mmCIF file of C-alpha atoms in Angstrom:
data_model
loop_
_atom_site.group_PDB
_atom_site.id
_atom_site.type_symbol
_atom_site.label_atom_id
_atom_site.label_comp_id
_atom_site.label_asym_id
_atom_site.label_seq_id
_atom_site.Cartn_x
_atom_site.Cartn_y
_atom_site.Cartn_z
ATOM 1 C CA THR A 1 115.740 98.439 97.909
ATOM 2 C CA LEU A 2 112.344 99.912 98.681
ATOM 3 C CA THR A 3 109.634 98.919 96.249
ATOM 4 C CA GLY A 4 106.909 101.253 97.459
ATOM 5 C CA GLY A 5 104.653 98.334 98.347
ATOM 6 C CA ALA A 6 105.051 96.563 95.001
ATOM 7 C CA ILE A 7 105.333 92.787 95.019
ATOM 8 C CA ARG A 8 108.873 91.567 94.354
ATOM 9 C CA PRO A 9 108.354 88.589 92.003
ATOM 10 C CA GLU A 10 111.774 87.109 92.794
ATOM 11 C CA LYS A 11 110.664 86.677 96.411
ATOM 12 C CA CYS A 12 107.300 85.101 95.550
ATOM 13 C CA HIS A 13 106.047 81.657 94.672
ATOM 14 C CA TRP A 14 102.689 79.947 94.291
ATOM 15 C CA TYR A 15 101.047 76.540 94.077
ATOM 16 C CA VAL A 16 98.109 74.967 92.247
ATOM 17 C CA LEU A 17 96.262 72.247 94.115
ATOM 18 C CA ASP A 18 94.337 70.427 91.438
ATOM 19 C CA PHE A 19 93.051 66.931 92.085
ATOM 20 C CA GLN A 20 92.813 64.416 89.242
ATOM 21 C CA TRP A 21 91.117 61.010 89.278
ATOM 22 C CA ASP A 22 93.601 58.272 88.393
ATOM 23 C CA GLY A 23 90.964 55.527 88.135
ATOM 24 C CA SER A 24 91.060 54.497 91.790
ATOM 25 C CA ASP A 25 91.861 57.629 93.803
ATOM 26 C CA TYR A 26 92.270 61.377 93.617
ATOM 27 C CA ILE A 27 95.851 62.574 93.309
ATOM 28 C CA LEU A 28 97.374 66.029 93.202
ATOM 29 C CA SER A 29 98.410 67.157 89.744
ATOM 30 C CA ASN A 30 101.952 68.273 89.041
ATOM 31 C CA VAL A 31 103.064 71.397 87.170
ATOM 32 C CA LYS A 32 103.496 69.485 83.886
ATOM 33 C CA ASP A 33 99.915 68.170 83.986
ATOM 34 C CA THR A 34 98.321 71.512 84.890
ATOM 35 C CA PRO A 35 100.250 74.303 83.194
ATOM 36 C CA ARG A 36 99.356 77.714 84.583
ATOM 37 C CA GLU A 37 101.066 81.073 84.771
ATOM 38 C CA LEU A 38 100.666 83.877 87.280
ATOM 39 C CA THR A 39 102.068 87.334 86.643
ATOM 40 C CA VAL A 40 102.275 90.579 88.610
ATOM 41 C CA LYS A 41 103.557 94.051 87.891
ATOM 42 C CA ASP A 42 106.911 94.855 89.462
ATOM 43 C CA SER A 43 107.930 98.226 90.903
ATOM 44 C CA GLN A 44 108.567 99.531 87.362
ATOM 45 C CA GLY A 45 105.139 98.411 86.156
ATOM 46 C CA LYS A 46 106.521 95.532 84.057
ATOM 47 C CA ARG A 47 104.750 92.164 84.107
ATOM 48 C CA LYS A 48 106.820 89.446 85.731
ATOM 49 C CA ILE A 49 106.098 85.736 86.077
ATOM 50 C CA ILE A 50 105.802 84.404 89.623
ATOM 51 C CA THR A 51 107.584 81.062 90.143
ATOM 52 C CA ARG A 52 105.214 78.140 90.450
ATOM 53 C CA LYS A 53 106.208 75.307 92.770
ATOM 54 C CA GLU A 54 105.160 71.678 92.861
ATOM 55 C CA TYR A 55 102.683 70.773 95.614
ATOM 56 C CA ASP A 56 105.391 68.813 97.454
ATOM 57 C CA GLU A 57 108.115 71.508 97.303
ATOM 58 C CA SER A 58 108.664 73.301 100.574
ATOM 59 C CA GLU A 59 109.728 76.916 100.822
ATOM 60 C CA ILE A 60 110.582 79.072 103.802
ATOM 61 C CA THR A 61 107.648 81.410 104.332
ATOM 62 C CA LEU A 62 107.766 83.739 107.331
ATOM 63 C CA GLY A 63 110.497 81.585 108.852
ATOM 64 C CA VAL A 64 108.757 78.229 108.452
ATOM 65 C CA HIS A 65 109.360 75.526 105.826
ATOM 66 C CA VAL A 66 105.913 74.763 104.429
ATOM 67 C CA SER A 67 104.531 72.787 101.525
ATOM 68 C CA PRO A 68 100.896 72.258 100.555
ATOM 69 C CA ASN A 69 101.096 68.490 101.014
ATOM 70 C CA GLY A 70 102.006 68.935 104.698
ATOM 71 C CA ASP A 71 105.503 67.423 104.479
ATOM 72 C CA MET A 72 107.465 68.756 107.465
ATOM 73 C CA HIS A 73 110.762 66.982 106.666
ATOM 74 C CA HIS A 74 112.635 70.189 105.806
ATOM 75 C CA GLN A 75 111.253 72.028 108.843
ATOM 76 C CA VAL A 76 112.283 69.202 111.207
ATOM 77 C CA LYS A 77 115.760 69.109 109.653
ATOM 78 C CA ARG A 78 116.102 72.897 109.993
ATOM 79 C CA MET A 79 114.982 72.930 113.638
ATOM 80 C CA LYS A 80 117.295 70.046 114.574
ATOM 81 C CA SER A 81 120.193 71.826 112.898
ATOM 82 C CA GLN A 82 119.405 75.060 114.755
ATOM 83 C CA ALA A 83 119.226 73.189 118.077
ATOM 84 C CA MET A 84 122.482 71.321 117.470
ATOM 85 C CA ASP A 85 124.329 74.509 116.433
ATOM 86 C CA TRP A 86 123.073 76.222 119.593
ATOM 87 C CA ALA A 87 124.104 73.270 121.788
ATOM 88 C CA ASP A 88 127.603 73.190 120.252
ATOM 89 C CA LYS A 89 128.071 76.888 120.988
ATOM 90 C CA ILE A 90 126.768 76.563 124.545
ATOM 91 C CA MET A 91 129.069 73.619 125.276
ATOM 92 C CA ALA A 92 132.059 75.560 123.946
ATOM 93 C CA GLY A 93 131.223 78.547 126.174
ATOM 94 C CA HIS A 94 131.741 76.912 129.604
ATOM 95 C CA MET A 95 128.623 78.521 131.117
ATOM 96 C CA ASP A 96 127.126 77.552 134.461
ATOM 97 C CA ARG A 97 123.658 75.943 134.626
ATOM 98 C CA VAL A 98 121.855 79.168 135.522
ATOM 99 C CA ASN A 99 123.261 81.021 132.525
ATOM 100 C CA VAL A 100 122.578 78.061 130.239
ATOM 101 C CA ALA A 101 118.937 78.103 131.393
ATOM 102 C CA ILE A 102 118.733 81.845 130.737
ATOM 103 C CA ALA A 103 120.322 81.389 127.305
ATOM 104 C CA LEU A 104 117.899 78.566 126.535
ATOM 105 C CA LYS A 105 114.853 80.694 127.378
ATOM 106 C CA THR A 106 116.058 83.846 125.620
ATOM 107 C CA THR A 107 117.609 82.418 122.450
ATOM 108 C CA ILE A 108 116.984 78.955 121.012
ATOM 109 C CA TRP A 109 113.644 78.410 122.778
ATOM 110 C CA LYS A 110 112.173 81.353 120.863
ATOM 111 C CA THR A 111 113.773 80.145 117.612
ATOM 112 C CA LEU A 112 112.276 76.664 117.992
ATOM 113 C CA GLY A 113 108.972 77.779 119.493
ATOM 114 C CA TYR A 114 108.064 80.395 116.878
ATOM 115 C CA PRO A 115 107.323 77.988 113.985
ATOM 116 C CA LEU A 116 105.496 75.343 116.057
ATOM 117 C CA PRO A 117 101.928 76.667 115.610
ATOM 118 C CA ALA A 118 102.407 76.611 111.825
ATOM 119 C CA THR A 119 103.743 73.048 111.702
ATOM 120 C CA LEU A 120 102.260 69.575 111.737
ATOM 121 C CA LEU A 121 105.050 68.043 113.799
ATOM 122 C CA SER A 122 104.364 64.883 115.765
ATOM 123 C CA LYS A 123 105.405 64.544 119.388
ATOM 124 C CA LYS A 124 108.200 62.208 118.255
ATOM 125 C CA GLU A 125 109.518 64.799 115.764
ATOM 126 C CA CYS A 126 109.654 67.380 118.564
ATOM 127 C CA GLU A 127 111.729 65.172 120.869
#
């Protein structure tokens, strides 16, 4: 459905990064400790609440699992799953090495390479 440029609240989320002193260190506050609400008008002009996420909850945004605290666990899991699914399909297809190399460069390589600049993956996580 076209919204004419209006924000679709059901597809949105937001975070608050609020640091609190716990007596020995600064820690990020959770939703319960820092209640806030953000609203926008939908395509009909009605105010809708945008879902607020905890600072450690990851969401897929533009194809990449991200969370404000930098946890890449879900992104690593997703990429490994994508790679394994691709490998299973390639092995079932009985392709020669040349065609496997072409398939690698034109399919899964792009899928795995696209999110890399937006991630904080270690070398070990990429292996």
